[in-house]
C-alpha positions as a Markdown table, in Angstrom:
| # | Residue | x | y | z |
|---|---|---|---|---|
| 1 | Met | -16.0 | 9.2 | -20.4 |
| 2 | Ala | -14.1 | 12.5 | -20.6 |
| 3 | Asp | -16.5 | 14.2 | -18.1 |
| 4 | Ser | -16.1 | 11.4 | -15.5 |
| 5 | Ile | -12.3 | 12.0 | -15.0 |
| 6 | Lys | -13.1 | 15.2 | -13.1 |
| 7 | Gln | -14.2 | 13.2 | -10.1 |
| 8 | Asn | -11.9 | 13.2 | -7.1 |
| 9 | Val | -11.2 | 10.2 | -4.9 |
| 10 | Gln | -12.2 | 10.8 | -1.2 |
| 11 | Trp | -12.9 | 8.3 | 1.5 |
| 12 | Phe | -13.1 | 8.6 | 5.3 |
| 13 | Pro | -15.6 | 6.2 | 6.8 |
| 14 | Gly | -16.6 | 6.9 | 10.4 |
| 15 | His | -14.8 | 3.8 | 11.8 |
| 16 | Met | -11.5 | 5.3 | 10.8 |
| 17 | Ala | -11.9 | 8.2 | 13.2 |
| 18 | Lys | -12.4 | 5.6 | 16.0 |
| 19 | Thr | -9.2 | 3.8 | 14.7 |
| 20 | Arg | -7.1 | 6.9 | 15.2 |
| 21 | Arg | -8.3 | 7.1 | 18.8 |
| 22 | Leu | -7.6 | 3.4 | 19.4 |
| 23 | Ile | -4.1 | 3.7 | 18.0 |
| 24 | Lys | -3.3 | 6.6 | 20.3 |
| 25 | Glu | -4.8 | 4.8 | 23.3 |
| 26 | Cys | -2.8 | 1.6 | 22.6 |
| 27 | Leu | 0.6 | 3.2 | 22.1 |
| 28 | Arg | 1.4 | 3.1 | 25.8 |
| 29 | Gln | 1.0 | -0.7 | 25.6 |
| 30 | Val | 3.6 | -1.3 | 22.9 |
| 31 | Asp | 7.4 | -1.1 | 22.6 |
| 32 | Ala | 7.5 | -0.3 | 18.8 |
| 33 | Val | 5.4 | 0.2 | 15.7 |
| 34 | Thr | 5.6 | -1.6 | 12.4 |
| 35 | Glu | 4.2 | 0.4 | 9.6 |
| 36 | Val | 3.3 | -1.6 | 6.4 |
| 37 | Leu | 3.5 | 0.4 | 3.2 |
| 38 | Asp | 2.8 | -0.6 | -0.4 |
| 39 | Ala | 6.1 | -0.6 | -2.2 |
| 40 | Arg | 4.3 | 0.4 | -5.4 |
| 41 | Val | 3.3 | 3.7 | -3.7 |
| 42 | Pro | 5.7 | 4.0 | -0.8 |
| 43 | Leu | 4.9 | 7.6 | -0.2 |
| 44 | Ser | 1.2 | 7.8 | -1.1 |
| 45 | Ser | 0.4 | 4.7 | 1.1 |
| 46 | Arg | 1.9 | 6.4 | 4.2 |
| 47 | Asn | -0.7 | 8.0 | 6.4 |
| 48 | Pro | 0.8 | 11.5 | 7.2 |
| 49 | Glu | -1.1 | 11.5 | 10.5 |
| 50 | Leu | 0.7 | 8.5 | 11.8 |
| 51 | Ser | 3.9 | 10.3 | 12.6 |
| 52 | Ser | 2.2 | 12.6 | 15.0 |
| 53 | Leu | 0.1 | 9.8 | 16.5 |
| 54 | Ile | 3.1 | 7.5 | 17.0 |
| 55 | Gly | 5.5 | 10.1 | 18.2 |
| 56 | Asp | 8.9 | 8.8 | 19.4 |
| 57 | Lys | 8.1 | 5.1 | 19.4 |
| 58 | Pro | 10.7 | 3.0 | 17.5 |
| 59 | Arg | 9.4 | 2.2 | 14.1 |
| 60 | Ile | 10.1 | -0.4 | 11.4 |
| 61 | Val | 8.8 | 0.3 | 7.9 |
| 62 | Leu | 7.9 | -2.7 | 5.7 |
| 63 | Leu | 7.8 | -2.0 | 2.0 |
| 64 | Asn | 5.3 | -4.8 | 1.1 |
| 65 | Lys | 4.5 | -6.2 | -2.3 |
| 66 | Cys | 8.1 | -5.4 | -3.4 |
| 67 | Asp | 7.7 | -8.3 | -5.9 |
| 68 | Val | 5.4 | -6.1 | -8.1 |
| 69 | Ala | 7.3 | -2.9 | -7.5 |
| 70 | Asp | 10.1 | -1.4 | -9.6 |
| 71 | Glu | 13.3 | -2.8 | -8.0 |
| 72 | Asn | 15.4 | 0.3 | -8.7 |
| 73 | Ala | 12.7 | 2.6 | -7.3 |
| 74 | Thr | 12.4 | 0.4 | -4.2 |
| 75 | Lys | 16.2 | 0.8 | -3.5 |
| 76 | Arg | 15.8 | 4.5 | -3.7 |
| 77 | Trp | 12.9 | 4.5 | -1.3 |
| 78 | Ile | 14.7 | 2.3 | 1.2 |
| 79 | Ser | 17.5 | 4.9 | 1.2 |
| 80 | Tyr | 15.0 | 7.7 | 1.6 |
| 81 | Tyr | 13.3 | 6.1 | 4.7 |
| 82 | Gln | 16.7 | 5.2 | 6.2 |
| 83 | Lys | 17.6 | 8.9 | 6.0 |
| 84 | Gln | 14.4 | 9.5 | 8.0 |
| 85 | Ser | 15.9 | 7.3 | 10.7 |
| 86 | Ala | 13.6 | 4.4 | 10.0 |
| 87 | Ala | 14.5 | 0.8 | 9.9 |
| 88 | Val | 13.3 | -0.5 | 6.5 |
| 89 | Leu | 12.7 | -3.9 | 5.0 |
| 90 | Pro | 11.4 | -4.7 | 1.5 |
| 91 | Val | 9.1 | -7.7 | 1.8 |
| 92 | Asp | 6.4 | -9.7 | 0.1 |
| 93 | Cys | 4.0 | -10.8 | 2.9 |
| 94 | Arg | 2.0 | -13.2 | 0.6 |
| 95 | Ser | 5.1 | -15.3 | -0.1 |
| 96 | Gly | 7.0 | -14.5 | 3.0 |
| 97 | Lys | 10.0 | -13.0 | 1.0 |
| 98 | Gly | 12.2 | -11.0 | 3.3 |
| 99 | Leu | 10.3 | -11.6 | 6.5 |
| 100 | Asn | 13.0 | -13.8 | 8.0 |
| 101 | Arg | 14.9 | -10.6 | 8.6 |
| 102 | Phe | 12.1 | -9.0 | 10.6 |
| 103 | Val | 12.8 | -10.5 | 14.0 |
| 104 | Pro | 16.6 | -9.8 | 13.9 |
| 105 | Leu | 15.9 | -6.2 | 12.8 |
| 106 | Leu | 13.3 | -5.7 | 15.5 |
| 107 | Arg | 15.6 | -7.0 | 18.2 |
| 108 | Glu | 18.3 | -4.6 | 16.9 |
| 109 | Val | 15.9 | -1.7 | 16.9 |
| 110 | Leu | 14.8 | -2.6 | 20.5 |
| 111 | Arg | 18.3 | -3.5 | 21.7 |
| 112 | Asp | 18.2 | -0.9 | 24.5 |
| 113 | Lys | 14.7 | -1.9 | 25.6 |
| 114 | Ile | 15.8 | -5.6 | 25.8 |
| 115 | Gln | 18.9 | -4.7 | 27.8 |
| 116 | Lys | 16.9 | -2.7 | 30.3 |
| 117 | Asn | 14.5 | -5.6 | 30.7 |
| 118 | Glu | 17.4 | -7.9 | 31.5 |
| 119 | Glu | 18.9 | -5.4 | 34.0 |
| 120 | Arg | 15.5 | -5.3 | 35.8 |
| 121 | Gly | 15.3 | -9.0 | 36.0 |
| 122 | Met | 12.7 | -9.2 | 33.3 |
| 123 | Ala | 14.7 | -11.1 | 30.6 |
| 124 | Gly | 12.3 | -12.7 | 28.2 |
| 125 | Lys | 9.6 | -10.2 | 28.7 |
| 126 | Pro | 7.5 | -10.2 | 25.5 |
| 127 | Leu | 8.1 | -7.4 | 23.0 |
| 128 | Arg | 4.8 | -5.9 | 22.0 |
| 129 | Ile | 4.5 | -4.4 | 18.5 |
| 130 | Met | 1.7 | -2.4 | 17.0 |
| 131 | Val | 1.1 | -3.0 | 13.3 |
| 132 | Val | -0.3 | 0.0 | 11.4 |
| 133 | Gly | -1.0 | 1.0 | 7.9 |
| 134 | Ile | -3.7 | 2.1 | 5.5 |
| 135 | Pro | -6.2 | -0.4 | 4.1 |
| 136 | Asn | -5.0 | -3.2 | 1.9 |
| 137 | Thr | -1.3 | -2.8 | 2.3 |
| 138 | Gly | -0.9 | -6.3 | 3.8 |
| 139 | Lys | -1.0 | -5.9 | 7.6 |
| 140 | Ser | -3.0 | -9.1 | 8.1 |
| 141 | Ser | -0.9 | -11.0 | 5.6 |
| 142 | Phe | 2.2 | -9.9 | 7.5 |
| 143 | Ile | 0.7 | -11.1 | 10.8 |
| 144 | Asn | -0.4 | -14.4 | 9.3 |
| 145 | Arg | 3.0 | -15.1 | 7.9 |
| 146 | Met | 4.8 | -14.2 | 11.2 |
| 147 | Ala | 2.3 | -16.3 | 13.3 |
| 148 | Gly | 2.6 | -19.3 | 11.0 |
| 149 | Arg | -1.1 | -19.8 | 10.8 |
| 150 | Asn | -4.1 | -18.1 | 9.3 |
| 151 | Arg | -5.2 | -16.2 | 12.4 |
| 152 | Ala | -5.8 | -12.7 | 11.1 |
| 153 | Gln | -8.5 | -11.8 | 8.7 |
| 154 | Val | -7.1 | -11.3 | 5.2 |
| 155 | Ala | -8.7 | -10.0 | 2.0 |
| 156 | Asp | -8.1 | -7.9 | -1.1 |
| 157 | Ile | -11.0 | -5.7 | -0.1 |
| 158 | Ala | -10.2 | -2.4 | 1.5 |
| 159 | Gly | -11.2 | -2.0 | 5.2 |
| 160 | Val | -11.5 | -5.6 | 6.3 |
| 161 | Thr | -9.9 | -5.4 | 9.8 |
| 162 | Arg | -12.2 | -3.4 | 12.0 |
| 163 | Gln | -10.9 | -3.9 | 15.6 |
| 164 | Asn | -7.6 | -4.3 | 17.5 |
| 165 | Arg | -6.5 | -7.8 | 18.0 |
| 166 | Trp | -3.4 | -9.3 | 19.6 |
| 167 | Phe | -1.4 | -12.2 | 18.1 |
| 168 | Val | 1.4 | -14.2 | 19.8 |
| 169 | Ile | 3.9 | -15.1 | 17.0 |
| 170 | Gly | 6.6 | -16.7 | 19.1 |
| 171 | Asn | 10.2 | -15.6 | 19.7 |
| 172 | Gly | 8.8 | -13.5 | 22.6 |
| 173 | Ile | 7.0 | -11.2 | 20.3 |
| 174 | Glu | 3.3 | -10.1 | 20.3 |
| 175 | Leu | 1.7 | -8.2 | 17.4 |
| 176 | Leu | -1.3 | -5.9 | 17.8 |
| 177 | Asp | -3.3 | -5.7 | 14.6 |
| 178 | Thr | -5.1 | -2.5 | 14.0 |
| 179 | Pro | -7.7 | -1.5 | 11.4 |
| 180 | Gly | -6.4 | 0.2 | 8.3 |
| 181 | Val | -6.8 | 3.9 | 8.6 |
| 182 | Leu | -6.8 | 6.6 | 6.0 |
| 183 | Trp | -6.8 | 10.3 | 6.6 |
| 184 | Pro | -9.7 | 12.8 | 6.4 |
| 185 | Lys | -8.9 | 14.1 | 2.9 |
| 186 | Phe | -6.2 | 13.8 | 0.2 |
| 187 | Asp | -4.7 | 17.3 | -0.3 |
| 188 | Asp | -3.2 | 16.0 | -3.5 |
| 189 | Pro | -5.8 | 14.3 | -5.7 |
| 190 | Lys | -3.1 | 12.2 | -7.3 |
| 191 | Val | -2.6 | 10.5 | -4.0 |
| 192 | Gly | -6.2 | 9.5 | -3.9 |
| 193 | Asp | -5.9 | 8.1 | -7.4 |
| 194 | Lys | -2.9 | 6.0 | -6.6 |
| 195 | Leu | -4.6 | 4.5 | -3.5 |
| 196 | Ala | -7.6 | 3.7 | -5.7 |
| 197 | Phe | -5.3 | 2.1 | -8.3 |
| 198 | Ile | -3.9 | -0.4 | -5.7 |
| 199 | Gly | -7.2 | -1.0 | -4.1 |
| 200 | Ser | -6.7 | 0.8 | -0.8 |
| 201 | Val | -9.8 | 2.9 | -1.5 |
| 202 | Lys | -13.0 | 0.9 | -2.3 |
| 203 | Asp | -13.8 | 0.6 | -6.0 |
| 204 | Thr | -17.3 | 1.9 | -5.2 |
| 205 | Val | -16.0 | 5.3 | -4.4 |
| 206 | Val | -15.1 | 6.1 | -8.1 |
| 207 | Asp | -16.1 | 4.3 | -11.3 |
| 208 | Phe | -13.8 | 1.8 | -13.0 |
| 209 | Glu | -13.6 | 3.8 | -16.2 |
| 210 | Thr | -12.3 | 6.9 | -14.4 |
| 211 | Leu | -9.7 | 4.9 | -12.6 |
| 212 | Ala | -8.6 | 3.1 | -15.7 |
| 213 | Val | -8.2 | 6.4 | -17.6 |
| 214 | Arg | -6.2 | 7.9 | -14.8 |
| 215 | Leu | -4.0 | 4.9 | -14.5 |
| 216 | Leu | -3.3 | 4.9 | -18.2 |
| 217 | Glu | -2.3 | 8.5 | -18.0 |
| 218 | Val | 0.4 | 7.6 | -15.4 |
| 219 | Leu | 1.6 | 4.5 | -17.3 |
| 220 | Gln | 1.8 | 6.4 | -20.6 |
| 221 | Ala | 4.2 | 8.9 | -18.9 |
| 222 | Glu | 6.2 | 6.6 | -16.7 |
| 223 | Tyr | 6.0 | 3.0 | -18.1 |
| 224 | Pro | 4.9 | 3.0 | -21.8 |
| 225 | Glu | 7.0 | -0.1 | -22.4 |
| 226 | Arg | 4.8 | -2.0 | -20.0 |
| 227 | Leu | 1.7 | -1.2 | -22.0 |
| 228 | Glu | 3.4 | -2.2 | -25.3 |
| 229 | Glu | 4.6 | -5.5 | -23.8 |
| 230 | Arg | 1.3 | -6.5 | -22.2 |
| 231 | Tyr | -1.2 | -5.3 | -24.7 |
| 232 | Lys | 0.9 | -5.4 | -27.9 |
| 233 | Ile | 0.0 | -1.9 | -28.8 |
| 234 | Thr | 2.3 | 0.8 | -30.4 |
| 235 | Gly | 2.0 | 4.4 | -31.6 |
| 236 | Phe | 0.0 | 5.6 | -28.6 |
| 237 | Glu | 2.5 | 8.2 | -27.3 |
| 238 | Asp | 0.4 | 11.2 | -28.4 |
| 239 | Met | -3.0 | 9.6 | -27.7 |
| 240 | Gln | -5.3 | 10.7 | -24.9 |
| 241 | Pro | -5.6 | 8.1 | -22.1 |
| 242 | Trp | -9.2 | 7.2 | -23.1 |
| 243 | Glu | -8.0 | 6.6 | -26.6 |
| 244 | Val | -5.4 | 4.2 | -25.3 |
| 245 | Leu | -8.1 | 2.4 | -23.3 |
| 246 | Glu | -10.2 | 2.1 | -26.5 |
| 247 | Leu | -7.1 | 0.8 | -28.3 |
| 248 | Ile | -6.6 | -1.9 | -25.7 |
| 249 | Ala | -10.2 | -2.9 | -25.7 |
| 250 | Arg | -10.2 | -3.4 | -29.5 |
| 251 | Lys | -6.9 | -5.3 | -29.2 |
| 252 | Arg | -8.5 | -7.6 | -26.7 |
| 253 | Gly | -11.8 | -7.9 | -28.6 |
| 254 | Met | -13.9 | -6.2 | -25.9 |
| 255 | Ile | -16.6 | -4.9 | -28.3 |
| 256 | Ile | -20.3 | -4.6 | -27.7 |
| 257 | Arg | -23.2 | -4.2 | -30.1 |
| 258 | Gly | -22.7 | -1.4 | -32.6 |
| 259 | Gly | -18.9 | -1.7 | -32.6 |
| 260 | Glu | -18.5 | 0.3 | -29.4 |
| 261 | Ile | -16.0 | -0.8 | -26.8 |
| 262 | Asp | -17.1 | -2.4 | -23.5 |
| 263 | Glu | -15.7 | 0.4 | -21.3 |
| 264 | Thr | -16.5 | -1.3 | -18.0 |
| 265 | Arg | -15.0 | -4.7 | -19.0 |
| 266 | Val | -11.8 | -3.3 | -20.4 |
| 267 | Ser | -11.4 | -0.9 | -17.4 |
| 268 | Val | -11.9 | -3.7 | -14.8 |
| 269 | Met | -9.4 | -5.9 | -16.8 |
| 270 | Leu | -6.8 | -3.2 | -16.8 |
| 271 | Leu | -7.1 | -2.5 | -13.1 |
| 272 | Asp | -7.1 | -6.2 | -12.2 |
| 273 | Glu | -4.0 | -6.9 | -14.3 |
| 274 | Tyr | -2.2 | -3.9 | -12.8 |
| 275 | Arg | -3.0 | -5.0 | -9.2 |
| 276 | Ala | -2.0 | -8.6 | -10.0 |
| 277 | Gly | 1.4 | -7.4 | -11.3 |
| 278 | Lys | 0.7 | -8.7 | -14.8 |
| 279 | Leu | 1.8 | -5.3 | -16.3 |
| 280 | Gly | 5.2 | -5.8 | -14.7 |
| 281 | Lys | 7.1 | -4.2 | -11.8 |
| 282 | Ile | 5.8 | -0.7 | -11.5 |
| 283 | Thr | 6.3 | 2.0 | -8.8 |
| 284 | Leu | 3.9 | 5.0 | -9.2 |
| 285 | Asp | 5.5 | 7.3 | -6.5 |
| 286 | Arg | 8.5 | 9.4 | -7.6 |
| 287 | Leu | 11.2 | 10.2 | -5.1 |
| 288 | Glu | 11.1 | 13.9 | -5.8 |
| 289 | Glu | 7.4 | 14.0 | -4.6 |
| 290 | Ala | 8.8 | 13.4 | -1.1 |
| 291 | Trp | 10.7 | 16.7 | -0.9 |
């Protein structure tokens, strides 16, 4: 297992280059952009190319999955993005938490646009909003909640939405759903790791054992109490991450013939439980990484 952790996470399917072109082409059709980020990795889940693609368009940032993110960290990230002149909402698109504030915030952000429409005799003209974000951050879940019916394709598998689609959600608002787009390479390999942890990078890109070991390395440093609480383990502070994985496997009885641990089974279990929020509220991005 030790040799496998040298593998770096990289993923840039061909359809994503097309998505960048589509986003650029469609910008002239919209009044604002809503960017959906994962609150667990509010920096790593932000495509650094989007700012240059979007330009001066008004933007609302949704910190989705806030229910499984560290609440104190989320407050700090909200302050950070507000200082970047972005309108920010912490939400959970699966349950709908916080989404009742989206339309009022959007109308506030586009107040000047709405006023100009009224002055030109176009009161009630639909506001058209592009929804962007990397794979698996919850764009389709957001649209489904806002539309009030299951119109957009939703899945926990990275890269489901492959084409631009419009949805009328009422209140004079139309949403443009775009495919999730990553960027050509991750300059910081830790960013690739974090996106793999949350499922934004397909699991086939890097093996489960590698991801589990890397996740444990982060959790040991940042949230050791979560490991203690979930897996009832102690005394692992000075252990190597792969040793902690073995400890968890033996605690859970994941043993195969010969007394060896079932590496794949325990790794899949760890990743699944982290993604489902069973390890508690965890934010993997640190604010100082943004500076």
